[in-house]
C-alpha cells in the first residue's frame, strides 16, 4: 500500500497527518510519498524521521507522478531490504 500526501494541506500539515497516522499504527508497512514545493531542511528531516520514502518536488506533472507510481514495487523491496538489514544488526 502507498500513502501519498501534500506536505501543506492547509487545515493540517501533511507531516502532522503522517505523524498521527503512524502513532495509530495505520502506516505500518506502507510506502509514504510526500508532494511539496517546500525544500526546507527541517521539514525534509521531519519527513525522514516519519519514514517518508519519496519526496516529490512541485511543480508536479503527470510524467513525474507516473514514474514514481510505476517504481513503487522497487521502492518497497528497497525498504524491506533496509528494514531486514537493520533488524539483524
CSV table of N, CA and C in Angstrom, one decimal:
chain,number,residue,atom,x,y,z
A,1,UNK,N,0.8,-1.2,0.0
A,1,UNK,CA,0.0,0.0,0.0
A,1,UNK,C,0.9,1.2,0.0
A,2,UNK,N,0.3,2.3,-0.6
A,2,UNK,CA,1.1,3.6,-0.7
A,2,UNK,C,0.2,4.7,-0.1
A,3,UNK,N,0.8,5.6,0.6
A,3,UNK,CA,0.2,6.8,1.1
A,3,UNK,C,0.8,8.0,0.4
A,4,UNK,N,0.0,8.8,-0.3
A,4,UNK,CA,0.6,10.0,-0.9
A,4,UNK,C,-0.1,11.2,-0.3
A,5,UNK,N,0.7,12.2,0.2
A,5,UNK,CA,0.1,13.4,0.8
A,5,UNK,C,0.9,14.6,0.4
A,6,UNK,N,0.2,15.7,0.5
A,6,UNK,CA,0.9,17.0,0.3
A,6,UNK,C,1.5,17.4,1.6
A,7,UNK,N,2.6,18.1,1.6
A,7,UNK,CA,3.2,18.5,2.9
A,7,UNK,C,2.4,19.6,3.6
A,8,UNK,N,1.7,20.4,2.8
A,8,UNK,CA,0.9,21.5,3.3
A,8,UNK,C,-0.5,21.4,2.9
A,9,UNK,N,-1.3,20.8,3.7
A,9,UNK,CA,-2.7,20.5,3.3
A,9,UNK,C,-3.6,21.7,3.6
A,10,UNK,N,-3.2,22.7,4.3
A,10,UNK,CA,-4.0,23.9,4.6
A,10,UNK,C,-4.6,23.8,6.0
A,11,UNK,N,-5.5,22.8,6.2
A,11,UNK,CA,-6.1,22.7,7.5
A,11,UNK,C,-5.2,21.9,8.5
A,12,UNK,N,-4.2,21.2,8.0
A,12,UNK,CA,-3.3,20.4,8.8
A,12,UNK,C,-2.1,20.1,7.9
A,13,UNK,N,-0.9,20.1,8.5
A,13,UNK,CA,0.3,19.7,7.8
A,13,UNK,C,0.2,18.2,7.4
A,14,UNK,N,0.6,18.0,6.2
A,14,UNK,CA,0.7,16.6,5.8
A,14,UNK,C,1.6,15.7,6.6
A,15,UNK,N,2.6,16.4,7.2
A,15,UNK,CA,3.5,15.7,8.1
A,15,UNK,C,2.9,15.4,9.4
A,16,UNK,N,2.0,16.3,9.9
A,16,UNK,CA,1.3,16.1,11.1
A,16,UNK,C,0.3,14.9,10.9
A,17,UNK,N,-0.3,14.9,9.7
A,17,UNK,CA,-1.2,13.8,9.4
A,17,UNK,C,-0.5,12.5,9.5
A,18,UNK,N,0.7,12.4,8.9
A,18,UNK,CA,1.5,11.2,8.9
A,18,UNK,C,2.0,10.8,10.3
A,19,UNK,N,2.3,11.8,11.1
A,19,UNK,CA,2.7,11.5,12.5
A,19,UNK,C,1.5,10.9,13.3
A,20,UNK,N,0.3,11.5,13.1
A,20,UNK,CA,-0.8,10.9,13.8
A,20,UNK,C,-1.2,9.5,13.3
A,21,UNK,N,-1.1,9.3,12.0
A,21,UNK,CA,-1.4,8.0,11.4
A,21,UNK,C,-0.4,7.0,11.8
A,22,UNK,N,0.9,7.4,11.9
A,22,UNK,CA,1.9,6.5,12.3
A,22,UNK,C,1.8,6.1,13.8
A,23,UNK,N,1.4,7.0,14.6
A,23,UNK,CA,1.2,6.7,16.0
A,23,UNK,C,0.0,5.7,16.2
A,24,UNK,N,-1.0,5.8,15.4
A,24,UNK,CA,-2.1,4.9,15.5
A,24,UNK,C,-1.8,3.5,14.8
A,25,UNK,N,-0.7,3.4,14.2
A,25,UNK,CA,-0.3,2.1,13.5
A,25,UNK,C,-0.9,2.0,12.1
A,26,UNK,N,-1.5,3.0,11.6
A,26,UNK,CA,-2.1,2.9,10.2
A,26,UNK,C,-1.1,2.8,9.1
A,27,UNK,N,0.2,3.2,9.4
A,27,UNK,CA,1.2,3.3,8.4
A,27,UNK,C,2.2,2.2,8.4
A,28,UNK,N,1.9,1.2,9.2
A,28,UNK,CA,2.8,0.0,9.2
A,28,UNK,C,2.9,-0.6,7.8
A,29,UNK,N,4.1,-0.8,7.3
A,29,UNK,CA,4.4,-1.4,6.0
A,29,UNK,C,3.8,-0.7,4.9
A,30,UNK,N,3.7,0.6,5.0
A,30,UNK,CA,3.2,1.5,3.9
A,30,UNK,C,4.4,2.3,3.3
A,31,UNK,N,4.3,2.5,2.0
A,31,UNK,CA,5.3,3.4,1.4
A,31,UNK,C,4.7,4.8,1.4
A,32,UNK,N,5.5,5.7,2.0
A,32,UNK,CA,5.0,7.1,2.2
A,32,UNK,C,5.6,8.0,1.2
A,33,UNK,N,4.8,8.7,0.5
A,33,UNK,CA,5.2,9.7,-0.5
A,33,UNK,C,4.7,11.1,-0.2
A,34,UNK,N,5.5,12.1,-0.2
A,34,UNK,CA,5.1,13.4,0.1
A,34,UNK,C,5.4,14.3,-1.1
A,35,UNK,N,4.4,15.1,-1.5
A,35,UNK,CA,4.5,16.1,-2.6
A,35,UNK,C,4.5,17.5,-2.0
A,36,UNK,N,5.5,18.3,-2.4
A,36,UNK,CA,5.6,19.6,-1.8
A,36,UNK,C,6.5,20.5,-2.6
A,37,UNK,N,6.2,21.8,-2.5
A,37,UNK,CA,7.1,22.8,-3.1
A,37,UNK,C,8.1,23.3,-2.1
A,38,UNK,N,8.0,22.8,-0.8
A,38,UNK,CA,8.9,23.2,0.3
A,38,UNK,C,10.2,22.4,0.2
A,39,UNK,N,11.3,23.0,0.4
A,39,UNK,CA,12.5,22.3,0.4
A,39,UNK,C,13.3,22.7,1.7
A,40,UNK,N,12.6,23.1,2.7
A,40,UNK,CA,13.1,23.5,4.0
A,40,UNK,C,13.8,22.2,4.6
A,41,UNK,N,15.1,22.3,5.0
A,41,UNK,CA,15.7,21.2,5.6
A,41,UNK,C,15.0,20.6,6.8
A,42,UNK,N,14.4,21.5,7.7
A,42,UNK,CA,13.7,21.0,8.9
A,42,UNK,C,12.5,20.1,8.5
A,43,UNK,N,11.8,20.5,7.4
A,43,UNK,CA,10.6,19.7,7.0
A,43,UNK,C,11.0,18.4,6.4
A,44,UNK,N,12.1,18.5,5.6
A,44,UNK,CA,12.6,17.2,5.0
A,44,UNK,C,13.1,16.3,6.0
A,45,UNK,N,13.8,16.8,7.1
A,45,UNK,CA,14.3,16.0,8.2
A,45,UNK,C,13.1,15.4,8.9
A,46,UNK,N,12.1,16.1,9.2
A,46,UNK,CA,10.9,15.6,9.9
A,46,UNK,C,10.3,14.5,9.0
A,47,UNK,N,10.2,14.7,7.7
A,47,UNK,CA,9.6,13.6,6.8
A,47,UNK,C,10.5,12.4,6.9
A,48,UNK,N,11.8,12.5,6.9
A,48,UNK,CA,12.7,11.4,7.0
A,48,UNK,C,12.4,10.6,8.3
A,49,UNK,N,12.3,11.3,9.4
A,49,UNK,CA,12.0,10.7,10.7
A,49,UNK,C,10.7,9.9,10.7
A,50,UNK,N,9.7,10.4,9.9
A,50,UNK,CA,8.4,9.7,9.8
A,50,UNK,C,8.4,8.6,8.9
A,51,UNK,N,9.6,8.4,8.2
A,51,UNK,CA,9.7,7.2,7.3
A,51,UNK,C,9.2,7.5,5.9
A,52,UNK,N,9.2,8.7,5.5
A,52,UNK,CA,8.8,9.1,4.1
A,52,UNK,C,9.9,8.5,3.2
A,53,UNK,N,9.4,7.8,2.2
A,53,UNK,CA,10.3,7.1,1.2
A,53,UNK,C,10.6,8.0,0.1
A,54,UNK,N,9.7,8.8,-0.4
A,54,UNK,CA,9.9,9.6,-1.6
A,54,UNK,C,9.4,11.0,-1.3
A,55,UNK,N,10.2,12.0,-1.7
A,55,UNK,CA,9.8,13.4,-1.6
A,55,UNK,C,9.7,13.9,-3.0
A,56,UNK,N,8.5,14.3,-3.5
A,56,UNK,CA,8.4,14.7,-4.9
A,56,UNK,C,8.2,16.3,-4.9
A,57,UNK,N,9.1,16.9,-5.6
A,57,UNK,CA,9.1,18.4,-5.7
A,57,UNK,C,8.0,18.8,-6.6
A,58,UNK,N,7.4,19.9,-6.2
A,58,UNK,CA,6.4,20.6,-7.1
A,58,UNK,C,7.2,21.6,-7.9
A,59,UNK,N,6.8,22.0,-9.1
A,59,UNK,CA,5.5,21.6,-9.6
A,59,UNK,C,5.5,20.1,-10.1
A,60,UNK,N,4.4,19.5,-9.9
A,60,UNK,CA,4.2,18.1,-10.2
A,60,UNK,C,3.6,18.0,-11.5
A,61,UNK,N,4.1,17.1,-12.3
A,61,UNK,CA,3.5,16.8,-13.6
A,61,UNK,C,3.1,15.3,-13.7
A,62,UNK,N,2.3,15.0,-14.6
A,62,UNK,CA,1.8,13.6,-14.7
A,62,UNK,C,3.0,12.7,-15.0
A,63,UNK,N,4.0,13.1,-15.7
A,63,UNK,CA,5.1,12.2,-16.0
A,63,UNK,C,5.9,11.8,-14.8
A,64,UNK,N,6.1,12.8,-13.9
A,64,UNK,CA,6.9,12.6,-12.7
A,64,UNK,C,6.1,11.7,-11.8
A,65,UNK,N,4.8,11.9,-11.6
A,65,UNK,CA,4.0,11.1,-10.7
A,65,UNK,C,3.9,9.7,-11.3
A,66,UNK,N,3.7,9.5,-12.6
A,66,UNK,CA,3.6,8.2,-13.2
A,66,UNK,C,4.9,7.4,-12.9
A,67,UNK,N,6.1,8.1,-13.1
A,67,UNK,CA,7.3,7.4,-12.8
A,67,UNK,C,7.4,6.9,-11.4
A,68,UNK,N,7.0,7.7,-10.4
A,68,UNK,CA,7.1,7.3,-9.1
A,68,UNK,C,6.2,6.1,-8.8
A,69,UNK,N,4.9,6.2,-9.3
A,69,UNK,CA,3.9,5.1,-9.1
A,69,UNK,C,4.4,3.8,-9.7
A,70,UNK,N,5.0,3.9,-10.9
A,70,UNK,CA,5.4,2.7,-11.6
A,70,UNK,C,6.6,2.0,-10.9
A,71,UNK,N,7.3,2.8,-10.1
A,71,UNK,CA,8.5,2.3,-9.4
A,71,UNK,C,8.2,1.9,-7.9
A,72,UNK,N,7.0,2.0,-7.5
A,72,UNK,CA,6.7,1.7,-6.1
A,72,UNK,C,7.1,0.3,-5.7
A,73,UNK,N,6.9,-0.7,-6.6
A,73,UNK,CA,7.4,-2.1,-6.1
A,73,UNK,C,8.9,-2.1,-5.8
A,74,UNK,N,9.7,-1.4,-6.6
A,74,UNK,CA,11.1,-1.4,-6.4
A,74,UNK,C,11.4,-0.6,-5.1
A,75,UNK,N,10.6,0.4,-4.8
A,75,UNK,CA,10.8,1.1,-3.5
A,75,UNK,C,10.5,0.2,-2.4
A,76,UNK,N,9.4,-0.5,-2.5
A,76,UNK,CA,9.0,-1.4,-1.4
A,76,UNK,C,10.1,-2.4,-1.1
A,77,UNK,N,10.6,-3.0,-2.2
A,77,UNK,CA,11.7,-4.0,-2.0
A,77,UNK,C,12.9,-3.4,-1.3
A,78,UNK,N,13.3,-2.2,-1.7
A,78,UNK,CA,14.4,-1.5,-1.1
A,78,UNK,C,14.1,-1.2,0.4
A,79,UNK,N,12.9,-0.8,0.7
A,79,UNK,CA,12.6,-0.5,2.1
A,79,UNK,C,12.6,-1.8,2.9
A,80,UNK,N,12.1,-2.9,2.3
A,80,UNK,CA,12.0,-4.2,3.0
A,80,UNK,C,13.5,-4.7,3.3
A,81,UNK,N,14.3,-4.5,2.3
A,81,UNK,CA,15.7,-5.0,2.5
A,81,UNK,C,16.4,-4.1,3.6
A,82,UNK,N,16.2,-2.8,3.6
A,82,UNK,CA,16.8,-2.0,4.6
A,82,UNK,C,16.2,-2.4,6.0
A,83,UNK,N,14.9,-2.6,6.0
A,83,UNK,CA,14.3,-3.0,7.3
A,83,UNK,C,14.9,-4.3,7.8
A,84,UNK,N,15.1,-5.3,6.9
A,84,UNK,CA,15.6,-6.6,7.3
A,84,UNK,C,17.1,-6.4,7.8
A,85,UNK,N,17.8,-5.6,7.0
A,85,UNK,CA,19.2,-5.4,7.4
A,85,UNK,C,19.4,-4.7,8.7
A,86,UNK,N,18.5,-3.8,9.0
A,86,UNK,CA,18.5,-3.0,10.3
A,86,UNK,C,18.2,-3.9,11.4
A,87,UNK,N,17.3,-4.9,11.2
A,87,UNK,CA,16.8,-5.7,12.3
A,87,UNK,C,17.8,-6.8,12.7
A,88,UNK,N,18.7,-7.1,11.8
A,88,UNK,CA,19.7,-8.1,12.0
A,88,UNK,C,21.0,-7.6,12.7
A,89,UNK,N,21.1,-6.3,12.9
A,89,UNK,CA,22.3,-5.7,13.5
A,89,UNK,C,22.3,-5.8,14.9
